[in-house]
PDB file of C-alpha atoms in Angstrom:
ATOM      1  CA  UNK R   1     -60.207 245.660 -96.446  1.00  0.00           C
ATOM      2  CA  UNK R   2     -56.957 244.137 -94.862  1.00  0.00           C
ATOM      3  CA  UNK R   3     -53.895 244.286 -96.849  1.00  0.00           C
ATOM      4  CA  UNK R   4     -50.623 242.658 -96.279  1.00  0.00           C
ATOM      5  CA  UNK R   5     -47.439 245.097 -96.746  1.00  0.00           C
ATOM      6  CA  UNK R   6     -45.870 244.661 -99.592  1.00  0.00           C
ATOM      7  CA  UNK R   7     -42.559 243.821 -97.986  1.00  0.00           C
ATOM      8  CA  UNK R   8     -44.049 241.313 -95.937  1.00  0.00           C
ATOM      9  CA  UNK R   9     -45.219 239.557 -98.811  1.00  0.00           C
ATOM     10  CA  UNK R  10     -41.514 240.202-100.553  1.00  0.00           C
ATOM     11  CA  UNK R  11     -40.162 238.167 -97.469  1.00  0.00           C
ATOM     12  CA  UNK R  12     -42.370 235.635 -97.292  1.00  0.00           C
ATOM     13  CA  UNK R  13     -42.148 234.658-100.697  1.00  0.00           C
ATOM     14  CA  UNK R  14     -38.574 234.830-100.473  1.00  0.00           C
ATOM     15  CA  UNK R  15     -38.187 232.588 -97.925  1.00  0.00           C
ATOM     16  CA  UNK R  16     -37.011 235.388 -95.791  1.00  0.00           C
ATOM     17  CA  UNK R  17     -39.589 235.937 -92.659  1.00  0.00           C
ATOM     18  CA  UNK R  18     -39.460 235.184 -89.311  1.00  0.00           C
ATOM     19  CA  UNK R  19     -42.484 235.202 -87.111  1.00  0.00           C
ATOM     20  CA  UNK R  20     -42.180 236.620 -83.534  1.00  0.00           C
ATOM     21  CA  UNK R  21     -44.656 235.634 -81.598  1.00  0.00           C
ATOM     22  CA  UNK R  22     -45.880 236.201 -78.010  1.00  0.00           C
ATOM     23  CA  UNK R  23     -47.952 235.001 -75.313  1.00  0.00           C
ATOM     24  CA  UNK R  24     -51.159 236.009 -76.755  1.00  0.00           C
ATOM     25  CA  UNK R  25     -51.408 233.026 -78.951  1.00  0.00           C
ATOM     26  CA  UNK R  26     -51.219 230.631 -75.956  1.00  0.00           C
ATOM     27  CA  UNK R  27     -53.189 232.893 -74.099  1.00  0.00           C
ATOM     28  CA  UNK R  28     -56.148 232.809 -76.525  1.00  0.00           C
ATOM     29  CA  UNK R  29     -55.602 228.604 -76.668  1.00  0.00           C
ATOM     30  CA  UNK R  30     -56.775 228.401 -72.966  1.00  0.00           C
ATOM     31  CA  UNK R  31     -52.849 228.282 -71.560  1.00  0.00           C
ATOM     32  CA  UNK R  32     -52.014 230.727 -68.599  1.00  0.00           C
ATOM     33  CA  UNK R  33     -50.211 234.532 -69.259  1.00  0.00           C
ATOM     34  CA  UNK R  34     -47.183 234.987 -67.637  1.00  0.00           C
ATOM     35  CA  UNK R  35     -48.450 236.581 -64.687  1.00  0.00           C
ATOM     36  CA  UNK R  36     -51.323 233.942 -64.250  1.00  0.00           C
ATOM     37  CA  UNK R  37     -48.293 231.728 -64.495  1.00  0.00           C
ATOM     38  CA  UNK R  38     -46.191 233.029 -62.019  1.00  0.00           C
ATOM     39  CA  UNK R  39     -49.136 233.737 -59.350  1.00  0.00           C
ATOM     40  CA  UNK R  40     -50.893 229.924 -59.581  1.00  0.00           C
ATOM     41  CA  UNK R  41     -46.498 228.967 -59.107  1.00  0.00           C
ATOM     42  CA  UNK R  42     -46.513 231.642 -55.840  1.00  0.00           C
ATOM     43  CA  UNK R  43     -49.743 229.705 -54.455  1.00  0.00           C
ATOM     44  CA  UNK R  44     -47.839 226.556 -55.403  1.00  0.00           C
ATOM     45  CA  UNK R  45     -45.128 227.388 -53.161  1.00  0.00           C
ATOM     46  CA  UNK R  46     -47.402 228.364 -50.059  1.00  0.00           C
ATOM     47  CA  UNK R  47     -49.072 224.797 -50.558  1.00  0.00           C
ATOM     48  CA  UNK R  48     -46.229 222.880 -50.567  1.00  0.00           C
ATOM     49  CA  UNK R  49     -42.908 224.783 -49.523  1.00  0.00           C
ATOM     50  CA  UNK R  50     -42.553 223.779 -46.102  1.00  0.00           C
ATOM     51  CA  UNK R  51     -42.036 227.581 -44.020  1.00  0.00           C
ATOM     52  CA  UNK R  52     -42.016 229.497 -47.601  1.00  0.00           C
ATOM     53  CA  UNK R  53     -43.106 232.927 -46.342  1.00  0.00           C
ATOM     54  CA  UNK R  54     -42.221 234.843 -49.294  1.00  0.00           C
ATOM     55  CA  UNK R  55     -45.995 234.885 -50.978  1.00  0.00           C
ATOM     56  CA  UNK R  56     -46.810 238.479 -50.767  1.00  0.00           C
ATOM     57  CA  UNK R  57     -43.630 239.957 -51.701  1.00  0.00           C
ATOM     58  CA  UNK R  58     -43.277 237.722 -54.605  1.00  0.00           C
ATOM     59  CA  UNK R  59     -46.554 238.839 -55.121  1.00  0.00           C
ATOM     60  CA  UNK R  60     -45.339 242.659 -55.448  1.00  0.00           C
ATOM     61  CA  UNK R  61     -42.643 241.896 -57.222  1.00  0.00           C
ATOM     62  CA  UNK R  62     -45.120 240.507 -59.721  1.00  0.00           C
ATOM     63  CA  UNK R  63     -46.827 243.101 -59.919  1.00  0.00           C
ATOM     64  CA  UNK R  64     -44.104 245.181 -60.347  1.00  0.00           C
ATOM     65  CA  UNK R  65     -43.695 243.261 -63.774  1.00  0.00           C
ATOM     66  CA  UNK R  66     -40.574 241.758 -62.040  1.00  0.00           C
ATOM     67  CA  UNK R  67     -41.615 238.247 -63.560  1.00  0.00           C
ATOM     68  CA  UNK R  68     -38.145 236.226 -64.297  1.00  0.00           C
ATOM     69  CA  UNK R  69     -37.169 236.945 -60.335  1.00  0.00           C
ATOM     70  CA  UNK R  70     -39.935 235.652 -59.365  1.00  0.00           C
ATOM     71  CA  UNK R  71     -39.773 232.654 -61.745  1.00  0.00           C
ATOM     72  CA  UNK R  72     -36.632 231.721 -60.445  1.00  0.00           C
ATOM     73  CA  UNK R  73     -37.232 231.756 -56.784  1.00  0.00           C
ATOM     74  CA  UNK R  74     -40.416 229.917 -57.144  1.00  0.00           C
ATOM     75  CA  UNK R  75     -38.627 227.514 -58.965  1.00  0.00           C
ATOM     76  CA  UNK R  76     -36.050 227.031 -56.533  1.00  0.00           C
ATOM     77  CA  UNK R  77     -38.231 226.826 -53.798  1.00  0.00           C
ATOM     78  CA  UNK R  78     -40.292 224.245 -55.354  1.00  0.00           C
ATOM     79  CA  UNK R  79     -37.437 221.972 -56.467  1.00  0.00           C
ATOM     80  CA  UNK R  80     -37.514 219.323 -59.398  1.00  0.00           C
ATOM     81  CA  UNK R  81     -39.854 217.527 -58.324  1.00  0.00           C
ATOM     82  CA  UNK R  82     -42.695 219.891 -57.709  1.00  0.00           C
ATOM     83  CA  UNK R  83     -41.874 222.236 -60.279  1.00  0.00           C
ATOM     84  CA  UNK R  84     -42.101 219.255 -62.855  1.00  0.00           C
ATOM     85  CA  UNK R  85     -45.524 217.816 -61.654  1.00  0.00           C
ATOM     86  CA  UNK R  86     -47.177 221.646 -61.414  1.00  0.00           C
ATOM     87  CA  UNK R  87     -45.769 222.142 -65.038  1.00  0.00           C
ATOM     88  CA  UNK R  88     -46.686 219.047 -66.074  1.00  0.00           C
ATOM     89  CA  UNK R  89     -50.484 219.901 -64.408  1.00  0.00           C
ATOM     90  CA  UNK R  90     -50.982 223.850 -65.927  1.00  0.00           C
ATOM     91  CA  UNK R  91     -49.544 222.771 -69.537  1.00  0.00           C
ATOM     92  CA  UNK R  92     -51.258 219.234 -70.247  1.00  0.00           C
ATOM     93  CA  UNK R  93     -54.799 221.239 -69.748  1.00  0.00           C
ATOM     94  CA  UNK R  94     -56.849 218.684 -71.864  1.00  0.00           C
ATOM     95  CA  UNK R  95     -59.184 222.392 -72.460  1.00  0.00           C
ATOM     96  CA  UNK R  96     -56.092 223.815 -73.942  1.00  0.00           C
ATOM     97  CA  UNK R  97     -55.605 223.706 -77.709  1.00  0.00           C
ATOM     98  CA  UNK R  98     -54.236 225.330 -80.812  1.00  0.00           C
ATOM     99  CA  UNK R  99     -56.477 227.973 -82.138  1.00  0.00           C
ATOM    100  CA  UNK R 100     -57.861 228.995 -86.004  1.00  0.00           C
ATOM    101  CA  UNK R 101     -54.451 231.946 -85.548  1.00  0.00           C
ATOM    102  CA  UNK R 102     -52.263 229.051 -85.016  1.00  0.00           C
ATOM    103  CA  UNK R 103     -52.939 226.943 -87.729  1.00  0.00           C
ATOM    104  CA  UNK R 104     -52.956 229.647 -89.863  1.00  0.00           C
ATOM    105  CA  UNK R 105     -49.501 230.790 -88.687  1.00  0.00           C
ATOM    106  CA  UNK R 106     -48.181 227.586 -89.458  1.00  0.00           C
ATOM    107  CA  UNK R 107     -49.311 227.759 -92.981  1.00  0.00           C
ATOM    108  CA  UNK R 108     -47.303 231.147 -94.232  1.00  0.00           C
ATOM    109  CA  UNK R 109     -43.951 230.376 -95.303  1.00  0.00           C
ATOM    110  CA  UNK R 110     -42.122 231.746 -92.365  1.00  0.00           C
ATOM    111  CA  UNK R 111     -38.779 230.473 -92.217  1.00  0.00           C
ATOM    112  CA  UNK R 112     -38.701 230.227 -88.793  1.00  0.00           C
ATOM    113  CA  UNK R 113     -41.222 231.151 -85.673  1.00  0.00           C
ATOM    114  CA  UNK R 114     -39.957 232.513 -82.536  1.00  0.00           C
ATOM    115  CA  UNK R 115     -41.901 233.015 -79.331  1.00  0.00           C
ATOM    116  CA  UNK R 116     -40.956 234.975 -76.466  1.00  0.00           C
ATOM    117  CA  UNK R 117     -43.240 233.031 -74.550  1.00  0.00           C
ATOM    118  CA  UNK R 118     -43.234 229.497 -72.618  1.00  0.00           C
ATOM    119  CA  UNK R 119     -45.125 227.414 -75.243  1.00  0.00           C
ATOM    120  CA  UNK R 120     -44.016 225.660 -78.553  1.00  0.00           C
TER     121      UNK R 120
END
């Protein structure tokens, strides 16, 4: 049987807790991990960056874990305009959804959630 700590239960009732709360949650919703993120923004940029040629070693620095690097020169490369419509393309996934684990996040009394991840 599952039990909650006793000091978790202190803090919730008090008002006290704050959830922290990482990509998993997306992940499980049908949204893309970080690294998924970063390598469909690489392939992005070899679609539609006119002479981008730095693919594969954005592609080692990825997996090198080197992921806000990479997020920023992607970014750059792609401008407003692309970055916008390929955000706008991997997060309005009609598939992707809000699981069982987040609705039942959102009914503890947490006094605030924080995510260390892209979503809201």
């Amino acid at each position: 049987m599952n039990t909650f700590p006793k000091d978790l239960i202190d803090a919730l009732a008090s008002g006290e807790a704050v959830a922290v709360v990482g990509s998993g949650l997306s992940i499980t919703a049908g949204l893309p991990s970080w690294p998924q993120l970063l390598e469909a923004m690489i392939k992005e940029c070899d679609e539609h960056c006119v002479g981008f040629s730095d693919g594969n070693e954005l592609r080692q620095m990825l997996a090198h874990g080197e992921f806000l690097p990479v997020a920023d020169e992607c970014v750059k490369k792609l401008g407003k305009s692309l970055y916008r419509d390929f955000l706008q393309r991997i997060f309005k996934n009609p598939s992707a959804c809000p699981t069982e684990t987040h609705r039942l996040l959102l009914d503890l009394p947490f006094s605030a959630i924080l995510t260390t991840n892209y979503d809201t």
